[in-house]
């Protein structure tokens, strides 16, 4: 198996190196790609140094079986043809192709089989906030159809990449030193703050990130589910959290929900309020599952249920989900 990572120097690219190693993904040869900025840099995989190549329009992808791409939507669009020309499956982390009809959008726990229908050789990895939500929603959907979702996200700095993590750390250091914090990556200072805007606004006054949660959830779940999201950037380094309210076709009790979450693929239930057991992002960085807690009946809606999820968005929200797609393809080859 010849595997490529495009965007190897980035937050997600670096996570790919860890996840592929951790899961012992079958690799005979690994190729790393980046822009001219990181070309020539060396990263180690399974004890062997690999030099990053510059991504160019050439034949470098000849013989590549799977290419994990995480270099932004513009790069994915520009290089998709070059990457897939000789048959490589491109598993893309960007938003470039997610809503294209001829590109499957896949979370293996929910719709793994969709990955087999990929006329362009491209499989899209959903947005990180959507991945963690649909893994949890899927558990309840099996009990009763979910008609509506309200969700408020608490998104870590790392969701905006390696430079955003560095900026948050630097802001705290500067503030402690009594200096004016550098604000480049986010619209405002994130340290000691919350920013109720992730990505740009659309015509309906939701942000692009919020509309991704609406559109992508429907595509992945093959459902008419309606999603209203408010996405907020928070000064957490890694792992996104989400407060989720759902309305189901018939009332789902807390006991039924706990039972469903306890047995759902990819979910770990951490829900013991009396003992203050609930998931928190600080403790979930680097973990694989989607954690669910704070489950309760919605006192404002007889068919409502509310809960809290936490998941490492660089892992399950990006690199891990993409590797799981590849694993699903290998395990269920048709
Ligand atoms: N961070 C997350 O939690 C997360 C979650 C889900 C999806 N994603 C998506 O994953 C992608 C990468 O995100 P990230 O957080 O890893 O960003 P990042 O830390 O800023 O890394 C960006 C990567 O893209 C590479 N790149 C940029 N332009 C390129 C070009 N023209 N040719 C080749 N490589 C190029 C960069 O290489 P150089 O160092 O050479 O510039 C770097 O390796 C984005 O599309 C993002 O939306 C991110």
mmCIF file of N, CA and C and ligand atoms in Angstrom, residues 7-13 34-35 37-38 55 70-73 75 93-94 98 128 158-162 313-314 317-318, ligand 1:
data_model
loop_
_atom_site.group_PDB
_atom_site.id
_atom_site.type_symbol
_atom_site.label_atom_id
_atom_site.label_comp_id
_atom_site.label_asym_id
_atom_site.label_seq_id
_atom_site.Cartn_x
_atom_site.Cartn_y
_atom_site.Cartn_z
ATOM 1 N N UNK A 7 -0.196 18.103 2.886
ATOM 2 C CA UNK A 7 -0.378 19.042 4.004
ATOM 3 C C UNK A 7 0.247 18.456 5.257
ATOM 4 N N UNK A 8 1.376 17.763 5.073
ATOM 5 C CA UNK A 8 1.981 16.999 6.170
ATOM 6 C C UNK A 8 2.436 17.866 7.340
ATOM 7 N N UNK A 9 2.792 19.114 7.065
ATOM 8 C CA UNK A 9 3.319 19.958 8.147
ATOM 9 C C UNK A 9 2.210 20.546 9.024
ATOM 10 N N UNK A 10 0.971 20.453 8.600
ATOM 11 C CA UNK A 10 -0.138 21.114 9.299
ATOM 12 C C UNK A 10 -0.613 20.355 10.524
ATOM 13 N N UNK A 11 -1.584 20.964 11.232
ATOM 14 C CA UNK A 11 -2.120 20.342 12.444
ATOM 15 C C UNK A 11 -2.721 18.971 12.114
ATOM 16 N N UNK A 12 -3.486 18.909 11.027
ATOM 17 C CA UNK A 12 -4.115 17.637 10.655
ATOM 18 C C UNK A 12 -3.073 16.684 10.055
ATOM 19 N N UNK A 13 -2.190 17.213 9.233
ATOM 20 C CA UNK A 13 -1.141 16.384 8.618
ATOM 21 C C UNK A 13 -0.290 15.684 9.666
ATOM 22 N N UNK A 34 3.767 19.063 0.651
ATOM 23 C CA UNK A 34 3.427 20.371 1.210
ATOM 24 C C UNK A 34 3.668 21.428 0.159
ATOM 25 N N UNK A 35 3.559 22.661 0.583
ATOM 26 C CA UNK A 35 3.872 23.753 -0.349
ATOM 27 C C UNK A 35 5.385 23.966 -0.345
ATOM 28 N N UNK A 37 6.856 26.111 1.187
ATOM 29 C CA UNK A 37 7.255 26.508 2.543
ATOM 30 C C UNK A 37 7.789 25.326 3.348
ATOM 31 N N UNK A 38 7.131 24.172 3.232
ATOM 32 C CA UNK A 38 7.569 23.025 4.052
ATOM 33 C C UNK A 38 8.331 21.976 3.238
ATOM 34 N N UNK A 55 4.180 19.866 -3.575
ATOM 35 C CA UNK A 55 3.033 19.425 -4.370
ATOM 36 C C UNK A 55 3.041 20.164 -5.701
ATOM 37 N N UNK A 70 -5.058 17.345 3.361
ATOM 38 C CA UNK A 70 -5.494 18.345 4.350
ATOM 39 C C UNK A 70 -4.641 19.589 4.151
ATOM 40 N N UNK A 71 -4.864 20.251 3.040
ATOM 41 C CA UNK A 71 -4.073 21.440 2.705
ATOM 42 C C UNK A 71 -4.984 22.587 2.279
ATOM 43 N N UNK A 72 -6.230 22.566 2.735
ATOM 44 C CA UNK A 72 -7.169 23.639 2.405
ATOM 45 C C UNK A 72 -7.943 23.355 1.130
ATOM 46 N N UNK A 73 -9.114 24.007 1.024
ATOM 47 C CA UNK A 73 -10.024 23.726 -0.092
ATOM 48 C C UNK A 73 -9.430 24.139 -1.438
ATOM 49 N N UNK A 75 -6.296 24.219 -2.421
ATOM 50 C CA UNK A 75 -5.289 23.238 -2.861
ATOM 51 C C UNK A 75 -5.980 21.957 -3.323
ATOM 52 N N UNK A 93 -9.903 16.275 3.511
ATOM 53 C CA UNK A 93 -10.361 16.915 4.749
ATOM 54 C C UNK A 93 -10.912 18.313 4.557
ATOM 55 N N UNK A 94 -10.780 18.861 3.389
ATOM 56 C CA UNK A 94 -11.218 20.241 3.203
ATOM 57 C C UNK A 94 -12.709 20.283 2.854
ATOM 58 N N UNK A 98 -17.369 18.550 -0.336
ATOM 59 C CA UNK A 98 -18.284 17.861 0.590
ATOM 60 C C UNK A 98 -19.721 17.788 0.111
ATOM 61 N N UNK A 128 -15.372 19.019 11.064
ATOM 62 C CA UNK A 128 -15.113 18.397 12.375
ATOM 63 C C UNK A 128 -16.300 18.503 13.336
ATOM 64 N N UNK A 158 -7.360 25.005 17.864
ATOM 65 C CA UNK A 158 -6.687 24.129 16.900
ATOM 66 C C UNK A 158 -7.544 23.822 15.677
ATOM 67 N N UNK A 159 -8.851 24.075 15.773
ATOM 68 C CA UNK A 159 -9.721 23.897 14.619
ATOM 69 C C UNK A 159 -9.302 24.799 13.469
ATOM 70 N N UNK A 160 -8.583 25.866 13.786
ATOM 71 C CA UNK A 160 -8.126 26.789 12.740
ATOM 72 C C UNK A 160 -6.671 26.530 12.353
ATOM 73 N N UNK A 161 -6.126 25.400 12.782
ATOM 74 C CA UNK A 161 -4.794 25.012 12.322
ATOM 75 C C UNK A 161 -3.667 25.282 13.303
ATOM 76 N N UNK A 162 -2.466 24.867 12.896
ATOM 77 C CA UNK A 162 -1.291 24.927 13.773
ATOM 78 C C UNK A 162 -0.964 26.367 14.177
ATOM 79 N N UNK A 313 -11.174 17.213 17.742
ATOM 80 C CA UNK A 313 -11.557 17.468 16.341
ATOM 81 C C UNK A 313 -10.401 17.293 15.369
ATOM 82 N N UNK A 314 -9.157 17.269 15.855
ATOM 83 C CA UNK A 314 -8.070 16.998 14.896
ATOM 84 C C UNK A 314 -8.001 15.487 14.681
ATOM 85 N N UNK A 317 -12.365 14.342 14.386
ATOM 86 C CA UNK A 317 -12.923 15.334 13.468
ATOM 87 C C UNK A 317 -12.134 15.486 12.183
ATOM 88 N N UNK A 318 -10.994 14.828 12.064
ATOM 89 C CA UNK A 318 -10.197 14.989 10.842
ATOM 90 C C UNK A 318 -9.408 13.706 10.535
HETATM 91 N N1 LIG B 1 -7.599 21.691 12.344
HETATM 92 C C1 LIG B 1 -8.719 20.990 12.386
HETATM 93 O O1 LIG B 1 -9.240 20.667 13.456
HETATM 94 C C2 LIG B 1 -9.370 20.522 11.112
HETATM 95 C C3 LIG B 1 -10.426 19.629 11.217
HETATM 96 C C4 LIG B 1 -11.057 19.169 10.068
HETATM 97 C C5 LIG B 1 -10.623 19.614 8.839
HETATM 98 N N2 LIG B 1 -9.599 20.496 8.756
HETATM 99 C C6 LIG B 1 -9.192 20.906 7.394
HETATM 100 O O2 LIG B 1 -7.926 20.345 7.100
HETATM 101 C C7 LIG B 1 -7.182 21.236 6.278
HETATM 102 C C8 LIG B 1 -5.852 21.552 6.963
HETATM 103 O O3 LIG B 1 -6.112 22.107 8.232
HETATM 104 P P1 LIG B 1 -4.988 22.296 9.344
HETATM 105 O O4 LIG B 1 -5.707 22.657 10.566
HETATM 106 O O5 LIG B 1 -4.058 21.131 9.342
HETATM 107 O O6 LIG B 1 -4.229 23.614 8.772
HETATM 108 P P2 LIG B 1 -2.718 24.065 8.985
HETATM 109 O O7 LIG B 1 -2.184 23.627 10.284
HETATM 110 O O8 LIG B 1 -2.718 25.512 8.669
HETATM 111 O O9 LIG B 1 -1.935 23.278 7.809
HETATM 112 C C9 LIG B 1 -2.146 23.539 6.444
HETATM 113 C C10 LIG B 1 -1.342 22.562 5.617
HETATM 114 O O10 LIG B 1 -1.635 22.745 4.232
HETATM 115 C C11 LIG B 1 -0.411 22.850 3.507
HETATM 116 N N3 LIG B 1 -0.590 23.668 2.310
HETATM 117 C C12 LIG B 1 -1.107 24.902 2.220
HETATM 118 N N4 LIG B 1 -1.076 25.328 0.940
HETATM 119 C C13 LIG B 1 -0.543 24.319 0.212
HETATM 120 C C14 LIG B 1 -0.236 24.141 -1.167
HETATM 121 N N5 LIG B 1 -0.493 25.079 -2.079
HETATM 122 N N6 LIG B 1 0.321 22.979 -1.563
HETATM 123 C C15 LIG B 1 0.600 22.007 -0.659
HETATM 124 N N7 LIG B 1 0.340 22.120 0.663
HETATM 125 C C16 LIG B 1 -0.222 23.268 1.093
HETATM 126 C C17 LIG B 1 0.524 23.501 4.490
HETATM 127 O O11 LIG B 1 1.861 23.274 4.070
HETATM 128 P P3 LIG B 1 3.005 24.383 4.285
HETATM 129 O O12 LIG B 1 3.517 24.221 5.688
HETATM 130 O O13 LIG B 1 4.009 24.007 3.253
HETATM 131 O O14 LIG B 1 2.379 25.719 4.072
HETATM 132 C C18 LIG B 1 0.162 22.743 5.768
HETATM 133 O O15 LIG B 1 0.791 21.492 5.784
HETATM 134 C C19 LIG B 1 -8.079 22.463 6.051
HETATM 135 O O16 LIG B 1 -8.769 22.290 4.838
HETATM 136 C C20 LIG B 1 -9.019 22.408 7.224
HETATM 137 O O17 LIG B 1 -10.250 23.033 6.955
HETATM 138 C C21 LIG B 1 -8.950 20.960 9.861
#
